[in-house]
Coordinates of C-alpha atoms and ligand atoms in Angstrom, one line a residue:
M167 CA 61.6 131.3 37.5
A168 CA 57.5 132.2 38.2
H169 CA 55.0 129.2 35.9
R170 CA 53.8 130.9 32.7
V171 CA 51.0 128.9 30.9
Y172 CA 49.7 130.1 27.4
N173 CA 46.2 131.5 28.7
F174 CA 44.4 131.9 26.0
S175 CA 41.6 134.2 28.2
A176 CA 38.7 136.2 26.5
G177 CA 39.1 138.3 28.8
P178 CA 40.9 139.4 31.3
A179 CA 43.2 138.5 29.1
V180 CA 47.0 137.1 29.2
L181 CA 49.6 140.8 29.0
P182 CA 52.7 141.3 28.3
E183 CA 55.3 139.7 30.7
K184 CA 57.9 142.6 30.6
V185 CA 55.5 144.9 31.7
L186 CA 54.4 142.0 34.2
K187 CA 58.3 142.4 35.0
Q188 CA 58.7 146.0 35.2
A189 CA 55.3 146.7 37.5
A190 CA 56.5 144.7 40.4
D191 CA 59.5 145.8 40.0
E192 CA 58.5 149.5 40.9
M193 CA 55.6 147.6 43.0
L194 CA 57.1 149.2 46.3
D195 CA 59.2 152.0 45.2
Y196 CA 57.8 153.4 42.1
Q197 CA 61.1 155.6 40.8
G198 CA 62.0 157.0 43.8
C199 CA 58.7 158.3 45.3
G200 CA 58.8 155.7 47.9
M201 CA 55.3 154.1 47.4
S202 CA 53.7 152.3 45.5
V203 CA 51.6 153.5 42.6
M204 CA 48.6 152.3 43.8
E205 CA 49.0 154.3 46.9
L206 CA 49.4 157.5 45.1
S207 CA 47.8 160.5 44.6
H208 CA 45.5 161.1 41.4
R209 CA 46.8 164.5 42.0
S210 CA 50.0 164.2 43.3
S211 CA 52.7 165.2 39.1
V212 CA 53.9 161.9 40.1
Y213 CA 51.0 160.5 38.7
Q214 CA 49.4 163.4 36.5
K215 CA 53.1 162.4 34.3
I216 CA 51.6 158.2 34.2
I217 CA 48.0 159.4 32.7
D218 CA 49.4 162.4 30.7
D219 CA 52.2 159.6 29.5
A220 CA 49.0 157.2 29.0
E221 CA 47.4 159.3 26.6
A222 CA 50.5 160.5 24.5
G223 CA 51.3 156.8 24.1
L224 CA 47.7 156.4 22.9
R225 CA 48.1 159.2 21.1
K226 CA 51.0 158.5 19.3
L227 CA 49.8 154.1 18.7
M228 CA 46.6 155.1 17.4
N229 CA 46.9 158.2 14.9
I230 CA 44.9 160.1 17.8
Q231 CA 44.2 164.1 15.9
A232 CA 44.2 166.5 17.9
N233 CA 40.1 167.4 17.3
Y234 CA 40.5 163.5 19.5
K235 CA 39.8 164.6 23.4
V236 CA 40.6 160.5 25.1
L237 CA 39.1 159.7 28.6
F238 CA 39.2 157.5 30.6
L239 CA 36.7 156.4 31.8
Q240 CA 35.5 153.3 34.1
G241 CA 32.2 151.1 34.6
G242 CA 34.0 148.4 31.9
A243 CA 32.2 148.8 28.4
S244 CA 28.6 148.0 29.1
L245 CA 28.2 151.8 31.2
Q246 CA 29.0 153.0 27.0
F247 CA 26.1 150.3 25.8
L248 CA 24.1 153.4 27.9
M249 CA 26.9 156.6 27.9
I250 CA 26.1 156.8 24.2
P251 CA 22.7 156.7 24.0
M252 CA 22.9 159.2 26.8
N253 CA 24.9 161.4 25.4
L254 CA 25.0 161.4 21.3
G255 CA 21.4 160.9 21.4
K256 CA 20.6 164.0 20.6
T257 CA 17.1 163.0 18.6
K258 CA 16.6 160.1 20.6
K259 CA 17.2 157.7 17.0
A260 CA 20.0 155.4 15.9
D261 CA 20.9 152.9 14.1
Y262 CA 22.9 149.8 15.4
V263 CA 25.0 146.9 14.1
N264 CA 23.9 143.7 15.7
T265 CA 27.1 140.7 15.1
G266 CA 26.1 138.7 18.8
E267 CA 25.7 139.2 22.1
W268 CA 28.2 142.8 23.1
A269 CA 25.9 144.4 20.1
T270 CA 23.0 142.4 21.1
K271 CA 23.6 143.6 25.1
A272 CA 24.7 147.5 23.1
I273 CA 20.9 146.8 21.7
K274 CA 19.1 146.3 24.5
E275 CA 20.2 149.1 26.9
A276 CA 19.8 152.0 24.0
R277 CA 15.8 150.6 23.7
K278 CA 15.9 150.2 27.5
F279 CA 17.1 154.3 28.1
G280 CA 14.8 155.1 25.6
M281 CA 16.3 155.6 21.7
D282 CA 14.5 154.7 18.8
V283 CA 16.6 151.8 17.0
N284 CA 17.6 150.5 14.0
V285 CA 18.8 147.2 13.1
V286 CA 20.3 147.9 10.4
A287 CA 22.4 144.6 9.1
S288 CA 22.4 141.5 11.5
S289 CA 23.8 138.1 11.8
E290 CA 21.8 136.8 14.0
S291 CA 20.0 134.5 11.6
T292 CA 23.6 132.1 11.8
T293 CA 24.8 132.2 14.4
F294 CA 26.6 136.1 14.0
N295 CA 29.5 133.0 12.0
H296 CA 30.3 136.2 9.8
F297 CA 30.1 139.6 9.6
P298 CA 27.3 141.5 7.7
K299 CA 27.6 143.3 4.6
I300 CA 26.2 147.0 5.6
D301 CA 24.5 148.3 3.1
P302 CA 24.6 152.4 4.0
A303 CA 20.9 153.5 2.0
K304 CA 19.5 151.5 5.0
V305 CA 21.4 154.0 7.7
R306 CA 18.8 156.3 8.3
K307 CA 20.1 159.7 6.9
D308 CA 18.6 161.5 10.4
A309 CA 19.6 159.4 12.9
D310 CA 21.9 160.0 15.0
Y311 CA 24.8 157.7 15.2
L312 CA 25.8 154.3 13.3
H313 CA 26.8 152.1 16.1
I314 CA 29.5 149.1 15.2
T315 CA 30.8 146.5 17.0
S316 CA 34.5 146.4 15.6
N317 CA 35.8 142.5 16.6
N318 CA 32.9 140.2 17.8
T319 CA 34.5 138.3 20.3
I320 CA 32.3 135.5 21.8
Y321 CA 31.5 134.3 17.2
G322 CA 35.6 135.5 16.5
T323 CA 34.6 137.4 13.2
K324 CA 34.9 141.5 12.6
C325 CA 35.4 144.2 10.8
M326 CA 37.6 146.9 10.0
D327 CA 35.4 148.9 6.4
V328 CA 33.6 151.4 7.6
P329 CA 30.5 152.2 5.5
K330 CA 30.0 156.0 4.4
V331 CA 27.9 157.9 5.7
N332 CA 27.3 161.0 7.1
I333 CA 26.2 159.9 10.3
P334 CA 28.9 159.6 13.7
I335 CA 30.0 155.8 13.5
V336 CA 30.9 154.3 17.0
A337 CA 32.4 151.7 17.6
D338 CA 32.6 149.3 20.6
M339 CA 36.4 147.5 19.5
S340 CA 36.3 146.2 23.2
S341 CA 38.4 143.2 21.8
N342 CA 40.5 144.1 19.3
I343 CA 41.9 148.3 19.1
M344 CA 45.0 148.8 18.6
S345 CA 45.2 145.1 16.5
E346 CA 45.9 146.3 13.6
K347 CA 45.3 149.5 11.3
F348 CA 42.4 151.7 11.1
N349 CA 41.9 155.0 11.2
V350 CA 40.5 156.7 14.2
S351 CA 39.1 160.0 12.3
D352 CA 37.0 157.5 10.3
Y353 CA 34.2 157.1 13.9
G354 CA 33.4 160.0 16.3
L355 CA 33.1 157.2 19.4
I356 CA 35.3 155.1 19.6
Y357 CA 35.3 152.4 23.2
A358 CA 37.3 149.0 24.8
G359 CA 37.0 147.7 28.3
A360 CA 41.2 147.8 28.5
Q361 CA 41.2 143.7 29.8
K362 CA 41.2 142.4 26.1
N363 CA 43.7 144.5 24.9
I364 CA 45.1 147.0 26.8
G365 CA 45.6 146.7 31.1
P366 CA 43.6 144.9 33.8
A367 CA 39.9 144.5 33.6
G368 CA 38.3 148.8 35.6
V369 CA 39.3 150.5 33.0
V370 CA 37.3 151.7 29.2
I371 CA 38.8 153.7 27.3
V372 CA 36.1 156.6 25.1
I373 CA 38.2 158.8 22.3
I374 CA 35.8 160.7 21.2
R375 CA 35.5 163.6 18.6
E376 CA 35.2 166.7 20.1
D377 CA 32.2 168.2 18.3
L378 CA 29.9 165.6 20.1
L379 CA 30.9 166.5 24.0
G380 CA 28.1 168.8 24.8
L381 CA 25.3 167.8 22.6
V382 CA 22.4 166.9 25.4
Q383 CA 22.3 169.0 27.7
G384 CA 21.5 168.4 31.3
L385 CA 22.5 164.7 31.5
P386 CA 24.2 163.4 35.7
T387 CA 27.5 164.7 36.0
M388 CA 29.2 160.7 36.2
L389 CA 27.5 160.2 33.0
D390 CA 28.1 162.8 30.7
Y391 CA 31.5 162.9 28.7
A392 CA 31.9 166.7 28.7
T393 CA 32.9 166.3 32.4
H394 CA 35.3 163.9 32.3
A395 CA 36.7 166.0 29.1
R396 CA 37.3 168.8 30.6
A397 CA 38.8 167.2 33.6
G398 CA 41.4 165.0 31.8
S399 CA 39.5 162.1 33.3
M400 CA 40.0 163.5 36.8
F401 CA 35.7 164.9 37.9
N402 CA 36.9 162.0 40.1
T403 CA 39.0 159.3 41.4
P404 CA 40.2 157.5 37.9
A405 CA 41.6 153.2 38.0
T406 CA 44.9 154.8 38.7
Y407 CA 46.7 152.2 39.0
G408 CA 45.1 149.7 35.7
I409 CA 45.9 153.3 33.8
Y410 CA 49.5 153.0 34.6
I411 CA 49.1 149.2 33.6
A412 CA 47.8 150.7 30.3
K413 CA 50.3 153.1 30.4
L414 CA 52.8 150.6 30.1
V415 CA 51.7 148.3 28.2
F416 CA 51.4 151.8 25.1
D417 CA 55.6 151.6 25.9
H418 CA 55.7 147.9 25.5
M419 CA 54.1 148.4 21.9
L420 CA 55.4 151.6 21.2
S421 CA 59.5 150.3 21.2
L422 CA 59.1 147.4 19.0
G423 CA 56.4 149.6 16.3
G424 CA 53.1 150.0 17.2
V425 CA 50.3 149.0 16.2
E426 CA 52.2 148.0 12.8
Y427 CA 54.3 145.8 13.7
F428 CA 51.4 144.1 16.3
E429 CA 49.0 143.6 12.7
K430 CA 51.8 141.8 10.7
L431 CA 51.7 139.9 14.5
N432 CA 48.2 138.7 14.4
K433 CA 47.9 138.3 11.0
E434 CA 50.8 135.6 11.1
K435 CA 50.2 133.7 14.4
A436 CA 46.0 134.6 14.0
A437 CA 46.6 132.2 10.3
I438 CA 48.7 129.6 12.9
V439 CA 45.8 128.6 14.5
Y440 CA 43.4 128.1 11.8
D441 CA 45.3 126.6 9.4
A442 CA 45.5 124.1 11.8
I443 CA 42.0 123.6 12.4
D444 CA 41.8 124.4 8.8
N445 CA 43.5 122.1 7.5
S446 CA 42.4 119.4 9.9
K447 CA 40.2 116.5 10.2
L448 CA 38.1 116.8 14.2
F449 CA 38.0 120.5 13.9
K450 CA 36.2 123.2 12.1
A451 CA 36.6 126.9 13.1
H452 CA 32.7 128.7 13.9
V453 CA 33.4 130.6 11.2
K454 CA 34.6 130.2 7.4
P455 CA 37.7 131.7 6.0
G456 CA 37.8 135.5 4.3
K457 CA 38.9 138.4 6.0
D458 CA 36.3 137.9 7.9
R459 CA 37.6 136.2 10.7
S460 CA 38.7 137.6 13.6
L461 CA 42.5 138.3 15.0
M462 CA 42.4 137.6 17.9
N463 CA 38.9 135.9 18.9
I464 CA 39.2 132.4 17.0
P465 CA 36.1 130.2 18.6
F466 CA 36.3 126.2 16.7
F467 CA 35.0 122.6 17.7
T468 CA 34.7 119.3 17.6
E469 CA 31.5 117.2 15.7
K470 CA 31.6 115.7 19.2
E471 CA 31.1 117.1 22.9
E472 CA 33.1 114.4 24.7
L473 CA 35.7 115.3 22.2
N474 CA 35.9 118.8 23.1
K475 CA 35.7 118.6 26.7
K476 CA 39.3 115.7 25.8
F477 CA 40.8 118.7 24.4
L478 CA 40.2 121.0 26.8
K479 CA 41.2 118.7 29.1
E480 CA 45.2 117.7 27.9
A481 CA 45.1 121.3 26.3
E482 CA 45.2 122.7 30.1
A483 CA 48.1 119.5 31.0
A484 CA 49.5 120.9 28.6
G485 CA 49.6 124.3 29.3
L486 CA 47.5 126.0 27.0
V487 CA 44.4 126.9 29.0
T488 CA 41.2 128.4 28.8
L489 CA 40.7 127.3 26.3
A490 CA 36.9 126.8 26.8
G491 CA 34.2 128.8 24.3
H492 CA 31.7 130.6 25.2
R493 CA 28.4 129.2 26.7
S494 CA 26.8 130.4 23.6
V495 CA 28.2 129.2 20.5
G496 CA 30.6 125.8 23.3
G497 CA 33.3 123.2 22.3
M498 CA 36.9 126.5 21.9
R499 CA 37.9 129.8 21.5
A500 CA 41.9 130.6 20.9
S501 CA 41.6 134.4 21.8
V502 CA 45.1 134.4 20.2
Y503 CA 45.6 139.2 21.8
N504 CA 48.9 141.5 21.1
A505 CA 50.5 140.6 24.5
M506 CA 49.6 136.3 23.6
P507 CA 53.7 135.7 22.2
I508 CA 53.8 133.8 18.3
E509 CA 55.1 130.3 20.4
G510 CA 51.9 130.1 22.5
C511 CA 49.7 129.9 18.9
K512 CA 52.3 128.2 18.1
K513 CA 52.0 125.8 20.3
L514 CA 48.6 125.3 19.8
A515 CA 49.1 124.3 16.4
D516 CA 51.4 121.2 16.9
F517 CA 48.3 120.6 20.0
I518 CA 45.2 121.2 17.5
K519 CA 47.4 118.7 15.2
K520 CA 48.4 116.1 17.4
F521 CA 45.3 115.6 18.6
D522 CA 43.8 115.7 15.2
R523 CA 46.4 112.2 14.3
E524 CA 45.4 110.6 17.8
N525 CA 41.9 110.7 17.9
S526 CA 40.3 110.3 13.9
Ligands
PLP30 C1 34.1 142.3 26.7 C2 33.5 143.1 26.1 C3 32.7 144.4 26.2 C4 32.3 144.0 27.6 O1 32.7 144.5 28.2 P1 32.7 145.1 30.3 O2 34.0 145.3 29.9 O3 32.5 143.8 30.8 O4 31.9 145.9 30.1 C5 31.8 144.4 25.7 N1 32.3 144.6 24.0 C6 32.8 144.0 23.7 C7 32.9 143.5 22.4 C8 33.8 142.8 24.3 O5 34.7 142.1 24.3

């Protein structure tokens, strides 16, 4: 039996054990073709079926309408910080919501590209400890898009309510895609790096409404969404193995009941961890109770740095690993993505309670 820990990493993150086992079983001989998926030509019919099934699985899970393209790209969510202004920035004017480090990076990159960026809401002055209200009246009617980060991986806030605006909404869903139900049709473009809630690092998924393709002419080929949409994400060699693992994750999710199943489970899981923190003497969550608390990333801390260190050390010894907080927040962070079993959350909650009793 392999030694497995509960891995609370923010990303690359835990994957479903069933998926890893299936990948292991299929490693040397994928469905009788005598080779690994890693060795398959992306132009083969066997691989074409894998990427087609991956797309079909995602479409089913997220209920993606026919007027949206699904792209499997590379360069991470970070390259999207550039590709979005490049492709959608017809008038080089865009509005952004600043909810943390990733949003800040997206804003910086858009400005670097020469965009006129208007920050319509921000929680920066309170260390991003809540999701700021977005006043639709502040969103420019002639901006090319409004950019939101739906889940803030580092600070642990989220928001799935979109403001009523008449410009396309672009969402960075890297750390909460498929964690709860929402309407794809509320968005013009959704993107997500795979390594949080989908599969291995190296794949980024872009879901784009067709009318937003080809708005800007003369773009560098690889940076033009239209190139990848036309070529079915195979203009060049895609991240074949990562897309295969994503397909296995989508199949696994569908077999359990899809996003609905995971939303219910994620709410239970997060509540178990937040309750242990909220009911303790020593620990505090970075984000106050409320609907903007992330279901995926839970930053928490004690007032004393040496207690945080002790907690991390003892947690690791108990098989609860990668709990250190991001350097900008400190303390601890439990990332409890879709693939984190509820048992891991229960074990962490029990550990928090025990540590609280022993040290307060
Ligand atoms: C992890 C993350 C990113 C960066 O992803 P890369 O794939 O490393 O570029 C961007 N946005 C959010 C919300 C993230 O969680």
